[in-house]
Amino acid sequence: MGNAKLILEGKEYEFPLVVGTENEVGIDISKLRDRTGVITLDDGYGNTGSCRSAITFIDGDKGILRYRGIPIEELEQARFTEVAFLLIYGHLPNAAELTQWREKLTRHSLLHEDMKKFFEGFPASAHPMAMLSAMVASLSTYYPDDLDVDLNIVRLLAKAKTIAGFSYKKSIGQPFMYPMNHLAYTENFLHMMFAVPAEPLKISPTLERALNLLLILHADHEQNCSTSTVRMVGSSGANLFASISAGISALWGPLHGGANQAVIEMLEKIQADGGGYQKFVDKAKDKESGFRLMGFGHRVYKNFDPRSRILKKAADAVLAELGVDDPLLEIAKGLEEVALKDPYFVERKLYPNVDFYSGILYRAMGIPTNMFTVMFALGRLPGWIAHWKEMREQGSRINRPRQIYTGATQSPWVPVDKR
Ligand code: CMC
């Protein structure tokens, strides 16, 4: 493939093309400013490749999502811990690697006892995402040594679920439940969420399978807002815990991972309003209203979100298995049907995304609404870690975009009595 040509004020410049393994093509403009004096402007980075990455491939038009080449539909059969290994280390673990990996994830799941005191300082109303982000950042106070990257990766993966469980217990005023070494990763999380010291918890295999699926589907999504944040922060040389803590904060917003909480809140509003979808669809079409159908639309998927398809199917099965009859599932399906026929949504290629059905599953599992985005974060951890590690190994430059300045031109300072 040849070069790309740019004609700027009559002068021609050539820039090399970069072709990925799936034939995605980018124009390498890293020398653009040096050679021409101008920069590119790409609001929201919709056309900007920020890095080369070998972790996850998405074809948004065809609805394809693959981790290290393996389609998400095949990974449905896997366990979250092996998918985490796959994303971080680039290959499926063999039996010995998997056993060792799981042992390490189990062994490192306790928090330093002093960290429990941090929870005492948070108000009971604290959002669990705020606690998660703060607690992950504070792991760097206990493990400041950045040299053993693999050990810190294990610590983070192992302890994040303990932090998440403790955050929930704090919010409902129950005693913290310590991790149990005989339990698998997902079981351990359910134990720390739902067990109480007064009686043992029988972990439902249906719940455990649903959680495993949800975590796998969330495990990576290439250069989304939170992952780009992790890479951005990590590019300054910041440690793993600090970089991931920043990613957790980015995920919290309602346009990103926070949408799963916002979807349920929206469906509850529709239910309280009598269940009429059209009013909400009309409101979402009215730009003046500032309202959007939460769980609809995606920057990359313009046909369907493969994760949403899997979750819609799973929601039916899991609710049936658990014997849960949630009217919100019917409202969600009805809303989807109305929106998908509406020319506004059709023209803009707005389809249900991963957050549309995930909340219904979390609800059925007994996970409270304000924990939904924490669940997303637990799932996305391996992806963030994989990207942070890849960026380090690539020896990437500090990420530092430019801008087009639109402020005042040079102006004098005026003493206060003359203003
Ligand atoms: N409801 C109504 N209109 C919408 C919606 C929506 N949910 N999403 C996009 N639009 C409209 C938008 O107003 C714009 O219209 P116009 O061209 O007339 O100005 C057009 O569709 C394109 O939208 P955009 O905001 O330029 O698209 P984007 O790629 O910048 O944003 C998005 C993508 C996901 C932030 C957006 O679709 C959205 O806000 N969705 C609702 C929040 C949500 O569900 N977020 C979860 C995303 S998936 C999981 C994750 O990343 O965490």
Coordinates of N, CA, C and O in Angstrom, one line a residue, residues 35 39 47 60 82 180 185 192 218 251 281 295 301 311 320 323 330 361 389 393-394 408 411 417 419:
R35 N 6.8 18.6 9.9 CA 7.0 18.9 8.5 C 6.1 20.0 8.0 O 6.5 20.7 7.0
I39 N -1.5 20.8 12.9 CA -1.9 19.6 13.6 C -3.3 19.2 13.1 O -3.9 19.9 12.3
N47 N -11.6 9.6 15.1 CA -10.8 9.2 13.9 C -9.3 9.0 14.3 O -8.5 9.0 13.4
G60 N -16.8 -2.8 14.2 CA -18.1 -2.2 14.6 C -19.2 -2.3 13.6 O -20.4 -2.4 14.0
E82 N -9.2 -17.4 33.2 CA -8.4 -17.7 32.1 C -8.5 -16.6 31.0 O -7.5 -16.4 30.3
M180 N -12.4 -16.5 50.9 CA -12.2 -17.9 51.4 C -11.3 -18.6 50.3 O -11.8 -18.6 49.1
Y185 N -12.7 -17.6 41.9 CA -12.7 -16.1 41.9 C -14.1 -15.5 42.0 O -14.4 -14.7 42.8
M192 N -18.2 -12.7 49.4 CA -17.9 -11.5 50.1 C -19.0 -10.4 50.0 O -19.2 -9.6 50.9
H218 N -17.2 -8.0 29.7 CA -16.7 -6.7 30.0 C -15.2 -6.6 30.0 O -14.7 -5.5 30.1
L251 N -14.5 5.3 34.0 CA -15.6 4.4 33.8 C -16.9 4.8 34.4 O -18.0 4.5 34.0
V281 N -39.0 7.6 24.2 CA -38.3 7.6 22.9 C -38.4 9.0 22.3 O -37.4 9.6 21.8
G295 N -28.1 3.2 27.5 CA -27.9 1.9 27.0 C -28.1 1.8 25.5 O -28.1 0.7 25.0
Y301 N -19.8 0.4 17.5 CA -20.8 -0.5 16.9 C -21.9 0.3 16.2 O -22.6 1.1 16.8
L311 N -26.2 -11.0 26.1 CA -26.8 -10.7 27.4 C -28.3 -10.7 27.3 O -29.0 -11.1 28.3
A320 N -35.2 -17.0 34.2 CA -36.1 -18.2 34.3 C -35.5 -19.2 35.3 O -36.2 -19.7 36.2
G323 N -36.0 -18.1 38.7 CA -37.4 -17.9 39.0 C -37.8 -16.5 39.3 O -38.7 -16.2 40.1
E330 N -39.3 -6.9 30.5 CA -40.3 -6.7 29.5 C -40.3 -5.3 29.0 O -40.4 -5.0 27.8
L361 N -29.7 -8.3 34.5 CA -29.0 -9.5 35.1 C -28.5 -9.3 36.5 O -28.7 -10.1 37.4
K389 N 0.2 -2.8 30.6 CA 1.4 -3.6 30.4 C 1.9 -3.4 29.0 O 3.1 -3.3 28.7
E393 N 5.6 -2.0 27.7 CA 6.5 -2.9 27.0 C 6.8 -2.2 25.6 O 7.9 -2.4 25.1
Q394 N 5.9 -1.4 25.1 CA 6.1 -0.7 23.8 C 7.1 0.4 24.0 O 7.5 1.0 23.1
A408 N -8.4 34.5 24.3 CA -8.0 35.9 24.1 C -6.6 35.9 23.5 O -5.7 35.1 23.9
S411 N -3.1 40.1 26.1 CA -3.8 41.2 26.7 C -3.0 41.6 28.0 O -2.3 40.8 28.6
D417 N -7.9 48.0 41.0 CA -8.7 49.2 41.1 C -9.0 49.8 39.7 O -9.8 50.8 39.6
R419 N -10.1 47.7 37.1 CA -10.9 46.8 36.4 C -12.4 47.1 36.3 O -12.8 47.7 37.3

